[in-house]
Short mmCIF file of N, CA, C and O in Angstrom, two decimals:
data_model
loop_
_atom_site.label_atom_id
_atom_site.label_comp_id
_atom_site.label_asym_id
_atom_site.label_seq_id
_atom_site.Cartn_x
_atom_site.Cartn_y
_atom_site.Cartn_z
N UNK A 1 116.70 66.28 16.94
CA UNK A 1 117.96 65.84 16.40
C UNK A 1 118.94 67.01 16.48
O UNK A 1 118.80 68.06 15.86
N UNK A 2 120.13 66.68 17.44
CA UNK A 2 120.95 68.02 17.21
C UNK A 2 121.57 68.07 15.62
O UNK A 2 121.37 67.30 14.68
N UNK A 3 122.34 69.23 15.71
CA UNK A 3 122.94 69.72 14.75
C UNK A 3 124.20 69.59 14.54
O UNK A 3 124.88 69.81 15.53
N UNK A 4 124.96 69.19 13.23
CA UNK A 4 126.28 69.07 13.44
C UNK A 4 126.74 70.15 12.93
O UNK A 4 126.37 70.78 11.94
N UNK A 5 127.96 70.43 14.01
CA UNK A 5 128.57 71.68 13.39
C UNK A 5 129.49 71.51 11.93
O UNK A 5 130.38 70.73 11.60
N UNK A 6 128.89 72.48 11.34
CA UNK A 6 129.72 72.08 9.70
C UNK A 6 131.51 73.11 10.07
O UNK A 6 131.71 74.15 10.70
N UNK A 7 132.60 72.06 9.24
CA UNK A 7 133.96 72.16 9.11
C UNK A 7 134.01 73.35 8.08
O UNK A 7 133.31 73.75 7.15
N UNK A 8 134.86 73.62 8.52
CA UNK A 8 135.47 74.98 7.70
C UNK A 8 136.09 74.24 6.18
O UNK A 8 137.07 73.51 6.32
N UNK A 9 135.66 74.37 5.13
CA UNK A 9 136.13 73.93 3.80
C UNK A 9 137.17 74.42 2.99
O UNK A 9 137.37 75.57 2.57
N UNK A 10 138.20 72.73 2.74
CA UNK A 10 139.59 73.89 2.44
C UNK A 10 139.13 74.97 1.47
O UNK A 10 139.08 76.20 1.52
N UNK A 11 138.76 73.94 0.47
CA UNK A 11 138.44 74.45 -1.08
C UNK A 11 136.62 75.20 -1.28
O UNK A 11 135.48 74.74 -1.22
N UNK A 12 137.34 76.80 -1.58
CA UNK A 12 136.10 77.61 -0.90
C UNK A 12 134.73 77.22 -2.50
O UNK A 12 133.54 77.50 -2.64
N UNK A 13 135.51 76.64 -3.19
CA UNK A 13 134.41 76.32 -4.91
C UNK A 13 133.65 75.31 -4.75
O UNK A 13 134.21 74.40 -5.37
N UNK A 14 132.75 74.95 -4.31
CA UNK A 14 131.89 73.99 -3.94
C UNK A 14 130.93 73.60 -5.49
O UNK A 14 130.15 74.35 -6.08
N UNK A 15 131.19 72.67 -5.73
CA UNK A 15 130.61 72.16 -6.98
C UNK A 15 129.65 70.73 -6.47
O UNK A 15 130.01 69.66 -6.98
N UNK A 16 129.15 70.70 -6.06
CA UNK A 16 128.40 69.66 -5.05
C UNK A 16 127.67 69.95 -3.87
O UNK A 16 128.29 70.36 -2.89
N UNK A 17 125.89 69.73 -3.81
CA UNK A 17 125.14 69.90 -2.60
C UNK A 17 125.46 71.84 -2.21
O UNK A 17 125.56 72.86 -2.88
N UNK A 18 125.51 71.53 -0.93
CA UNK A 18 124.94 72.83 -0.50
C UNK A 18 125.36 73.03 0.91
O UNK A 18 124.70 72.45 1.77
N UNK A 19 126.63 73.96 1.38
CA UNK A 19 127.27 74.14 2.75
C UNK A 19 127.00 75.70 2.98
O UNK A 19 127.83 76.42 3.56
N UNK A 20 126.02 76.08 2.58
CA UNK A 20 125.70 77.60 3.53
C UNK A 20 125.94 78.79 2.42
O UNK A 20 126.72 78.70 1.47
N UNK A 21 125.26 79.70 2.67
CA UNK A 21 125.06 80.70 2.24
C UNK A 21 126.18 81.62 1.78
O UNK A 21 126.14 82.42 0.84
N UNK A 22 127.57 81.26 2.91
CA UNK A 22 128.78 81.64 2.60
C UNK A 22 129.34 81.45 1.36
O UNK A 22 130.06 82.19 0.69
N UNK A 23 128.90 80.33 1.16
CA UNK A 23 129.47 79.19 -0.40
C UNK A 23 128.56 79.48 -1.53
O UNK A 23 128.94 79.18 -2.66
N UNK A 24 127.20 80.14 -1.33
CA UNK A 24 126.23 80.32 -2.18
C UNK A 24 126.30 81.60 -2.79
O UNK A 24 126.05 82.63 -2.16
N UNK A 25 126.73 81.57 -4.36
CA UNK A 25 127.16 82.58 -4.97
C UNK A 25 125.81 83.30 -6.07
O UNK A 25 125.14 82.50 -6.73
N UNK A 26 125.60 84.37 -6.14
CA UNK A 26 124.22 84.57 -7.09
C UNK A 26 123.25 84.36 -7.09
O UNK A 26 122.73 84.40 -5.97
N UNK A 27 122.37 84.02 -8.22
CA UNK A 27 121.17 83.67 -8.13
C UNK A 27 119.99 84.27 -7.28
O UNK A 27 118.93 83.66 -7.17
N UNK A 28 120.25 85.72 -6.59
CA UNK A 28 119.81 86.28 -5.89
C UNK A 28 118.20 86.63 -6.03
O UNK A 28 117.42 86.69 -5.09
N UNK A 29 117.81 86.89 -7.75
CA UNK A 29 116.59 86.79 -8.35
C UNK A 29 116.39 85.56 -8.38
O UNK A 29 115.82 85.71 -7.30
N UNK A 30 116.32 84.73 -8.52
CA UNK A 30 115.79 83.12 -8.49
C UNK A 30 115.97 83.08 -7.35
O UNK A 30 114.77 82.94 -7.12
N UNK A 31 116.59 83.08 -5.95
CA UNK A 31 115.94 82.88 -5.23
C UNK A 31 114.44 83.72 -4.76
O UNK A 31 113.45 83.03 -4.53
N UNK A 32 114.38 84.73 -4.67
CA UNK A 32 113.53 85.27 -4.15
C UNK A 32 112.37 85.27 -5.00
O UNK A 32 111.30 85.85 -4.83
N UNK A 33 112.82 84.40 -6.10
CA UNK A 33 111.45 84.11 -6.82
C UNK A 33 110.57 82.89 -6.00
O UNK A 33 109.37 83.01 -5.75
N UNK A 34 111.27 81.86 -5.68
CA UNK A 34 111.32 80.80 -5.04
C UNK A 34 110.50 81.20 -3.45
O UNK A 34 109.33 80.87 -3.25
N UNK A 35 111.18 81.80 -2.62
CA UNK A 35 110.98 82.13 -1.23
C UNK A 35 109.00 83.01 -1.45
O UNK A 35 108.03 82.82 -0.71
N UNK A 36 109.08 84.08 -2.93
CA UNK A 36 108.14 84.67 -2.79
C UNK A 36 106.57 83.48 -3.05
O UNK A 36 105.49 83.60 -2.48
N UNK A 37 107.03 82.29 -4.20
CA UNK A 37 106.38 81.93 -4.52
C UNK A 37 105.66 80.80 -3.22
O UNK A 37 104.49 80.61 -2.88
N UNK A 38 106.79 80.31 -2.78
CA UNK A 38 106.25 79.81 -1.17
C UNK A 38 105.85 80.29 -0.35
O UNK A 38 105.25 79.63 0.49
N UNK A 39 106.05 82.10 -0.17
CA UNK A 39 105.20 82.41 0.56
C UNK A 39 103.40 82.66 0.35
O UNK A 39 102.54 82.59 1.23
N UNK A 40 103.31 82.83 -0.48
CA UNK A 40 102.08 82.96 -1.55
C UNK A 40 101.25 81.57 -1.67
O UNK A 40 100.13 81.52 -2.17
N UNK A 41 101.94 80.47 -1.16
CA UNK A 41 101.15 79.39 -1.04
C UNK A 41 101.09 78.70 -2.44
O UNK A 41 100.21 77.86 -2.64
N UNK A 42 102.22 79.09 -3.65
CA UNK A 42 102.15 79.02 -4.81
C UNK A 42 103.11 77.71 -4.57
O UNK A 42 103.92 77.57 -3.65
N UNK A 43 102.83 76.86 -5.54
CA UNK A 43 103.82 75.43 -5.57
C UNK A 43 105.14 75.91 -7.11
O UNK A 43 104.83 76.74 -7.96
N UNK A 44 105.94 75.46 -7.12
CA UNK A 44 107.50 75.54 -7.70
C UNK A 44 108.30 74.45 -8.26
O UNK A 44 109.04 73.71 -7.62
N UNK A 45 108.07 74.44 -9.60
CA UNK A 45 108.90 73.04 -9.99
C UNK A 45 109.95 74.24 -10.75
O UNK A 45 109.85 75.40 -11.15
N UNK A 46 111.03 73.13 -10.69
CA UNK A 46 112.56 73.36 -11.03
C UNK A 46 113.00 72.62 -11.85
O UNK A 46 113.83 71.78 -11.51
N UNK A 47 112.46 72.74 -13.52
CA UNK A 47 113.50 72.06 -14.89
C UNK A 47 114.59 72.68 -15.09
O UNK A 47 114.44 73.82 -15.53
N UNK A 48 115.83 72.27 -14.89
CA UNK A 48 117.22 72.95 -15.92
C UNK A 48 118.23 71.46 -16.43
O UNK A 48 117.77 70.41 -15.98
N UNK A 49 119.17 71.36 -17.07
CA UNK A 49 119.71 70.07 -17.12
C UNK A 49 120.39 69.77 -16.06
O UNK A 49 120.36 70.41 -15.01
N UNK A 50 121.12 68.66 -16.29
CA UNK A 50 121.72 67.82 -15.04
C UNK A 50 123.40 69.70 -14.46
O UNK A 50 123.95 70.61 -15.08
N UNK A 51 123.38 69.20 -13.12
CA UNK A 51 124.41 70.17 -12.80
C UNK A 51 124.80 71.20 -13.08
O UNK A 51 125.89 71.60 -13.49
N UNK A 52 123.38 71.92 -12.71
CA UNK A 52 123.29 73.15 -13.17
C UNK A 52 123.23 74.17 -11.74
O UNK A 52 123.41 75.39 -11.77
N UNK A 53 123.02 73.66 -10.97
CA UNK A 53 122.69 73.77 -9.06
C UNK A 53 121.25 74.17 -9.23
O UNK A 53 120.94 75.34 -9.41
N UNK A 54 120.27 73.06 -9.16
CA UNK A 54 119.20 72.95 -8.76
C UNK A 54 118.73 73.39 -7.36
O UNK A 54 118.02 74.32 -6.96
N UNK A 55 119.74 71.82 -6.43
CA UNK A 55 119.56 71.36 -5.51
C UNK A 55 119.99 72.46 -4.74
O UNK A 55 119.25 72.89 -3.85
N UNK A 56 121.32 73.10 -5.03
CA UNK A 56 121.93 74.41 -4.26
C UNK A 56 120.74 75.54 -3.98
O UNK A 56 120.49 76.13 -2.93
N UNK A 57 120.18 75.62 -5.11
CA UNK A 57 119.42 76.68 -5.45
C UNK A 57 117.91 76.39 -4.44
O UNK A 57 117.11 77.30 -4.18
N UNK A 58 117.83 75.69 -4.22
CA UNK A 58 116.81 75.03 -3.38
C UNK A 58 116.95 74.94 -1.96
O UNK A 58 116.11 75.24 -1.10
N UNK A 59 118.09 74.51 -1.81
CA UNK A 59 118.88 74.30 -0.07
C UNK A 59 118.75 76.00 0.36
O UNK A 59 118.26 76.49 1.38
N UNK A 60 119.44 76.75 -0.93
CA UNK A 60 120.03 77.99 -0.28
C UNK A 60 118.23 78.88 0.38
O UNK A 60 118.14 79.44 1.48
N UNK A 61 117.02 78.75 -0.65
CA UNK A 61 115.80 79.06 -0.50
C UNK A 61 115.45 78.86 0.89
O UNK A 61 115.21 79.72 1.73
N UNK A 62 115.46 77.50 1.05
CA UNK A 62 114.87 76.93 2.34
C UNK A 62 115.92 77.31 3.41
O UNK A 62 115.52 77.07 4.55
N UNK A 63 117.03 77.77 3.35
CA UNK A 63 117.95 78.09 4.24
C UNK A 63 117.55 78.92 5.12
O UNK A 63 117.35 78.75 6.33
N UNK A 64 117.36 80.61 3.90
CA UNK A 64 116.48 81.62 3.70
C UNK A 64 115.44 81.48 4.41
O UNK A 64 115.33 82.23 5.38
N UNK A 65 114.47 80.58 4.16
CA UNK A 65 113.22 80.78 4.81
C UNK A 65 113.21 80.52 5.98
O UNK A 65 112.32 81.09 6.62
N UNK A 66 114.20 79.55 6.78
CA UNK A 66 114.39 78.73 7.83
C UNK A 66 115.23 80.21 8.84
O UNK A 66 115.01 80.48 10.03
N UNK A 67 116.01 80.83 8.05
CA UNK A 67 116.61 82.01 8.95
C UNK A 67 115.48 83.01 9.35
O UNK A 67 115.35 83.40 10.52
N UNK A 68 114.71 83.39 8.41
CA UNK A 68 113.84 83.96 8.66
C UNK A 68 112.66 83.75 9.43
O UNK A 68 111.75 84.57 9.56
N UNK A 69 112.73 82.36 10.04
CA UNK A 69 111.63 81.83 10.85
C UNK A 69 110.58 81.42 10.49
O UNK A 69 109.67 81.46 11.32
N UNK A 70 110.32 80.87 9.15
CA UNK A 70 109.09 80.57 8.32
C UNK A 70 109.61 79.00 8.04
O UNK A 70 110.77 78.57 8.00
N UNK A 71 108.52 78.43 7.90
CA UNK A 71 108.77 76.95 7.23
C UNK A 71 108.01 76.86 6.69
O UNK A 71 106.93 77.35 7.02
N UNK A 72 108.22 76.01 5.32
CA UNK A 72 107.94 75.46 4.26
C UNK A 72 108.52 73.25 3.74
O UNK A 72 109.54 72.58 3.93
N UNK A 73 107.74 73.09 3.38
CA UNK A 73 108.10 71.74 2.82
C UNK A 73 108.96 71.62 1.56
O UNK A 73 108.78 72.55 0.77
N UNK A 74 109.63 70.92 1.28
CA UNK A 74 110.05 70.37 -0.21
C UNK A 74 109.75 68.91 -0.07
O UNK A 74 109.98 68.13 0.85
N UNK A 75 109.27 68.78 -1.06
CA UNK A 75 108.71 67.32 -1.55
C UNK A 75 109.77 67.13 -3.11
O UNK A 75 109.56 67.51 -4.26
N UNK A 76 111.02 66.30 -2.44
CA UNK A 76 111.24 65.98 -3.98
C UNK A 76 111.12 64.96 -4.87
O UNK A 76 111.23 63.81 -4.46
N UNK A 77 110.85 65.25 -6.36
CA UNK A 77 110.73 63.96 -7.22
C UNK A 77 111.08 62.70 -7.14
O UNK A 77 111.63 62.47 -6.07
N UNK A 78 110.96 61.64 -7.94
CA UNK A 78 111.61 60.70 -7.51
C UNK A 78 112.22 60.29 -8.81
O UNK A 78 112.99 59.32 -8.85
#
């Protein structure tokens, strides 16, 4: 499946999903808690309340791992 090239975003505050690493602010320890625990073969659940950037926090991980040439699964809840 190709890839679509993602648009340049007027509005650089992204409060919704997940457009790249550019847009991905912090959380620099949580991620690499995340990336370490997948590498380790360790599984990772994610409680916080609603809109808190879970999902961000997750995209940006697997982004991470995907730049780095490693893959991993996410299986999410239902």
């Amino acid at each position: 499946m190709a890839r679509q090239k993602k648009k340049k975003l007027e509005n650089p505050f992204v409060y919704q999903g997940y457009e790249g690493p550019g847009y991905f602010f912090d959380r620099t320890e949580e991620t690499e808690k995340i990336i370490s625990a997948l590498r380790n073969g360790r599984n990772v659940t994610l409680i916080s309340p609603r809109k808190i950037g879970k999902t961000g926090l997750i995209r940006h991980a697997f982004h991470q791992l995907e730049s780095a040439g490693n893959d991993a699964i996410c299986i999410p809840s239902g």
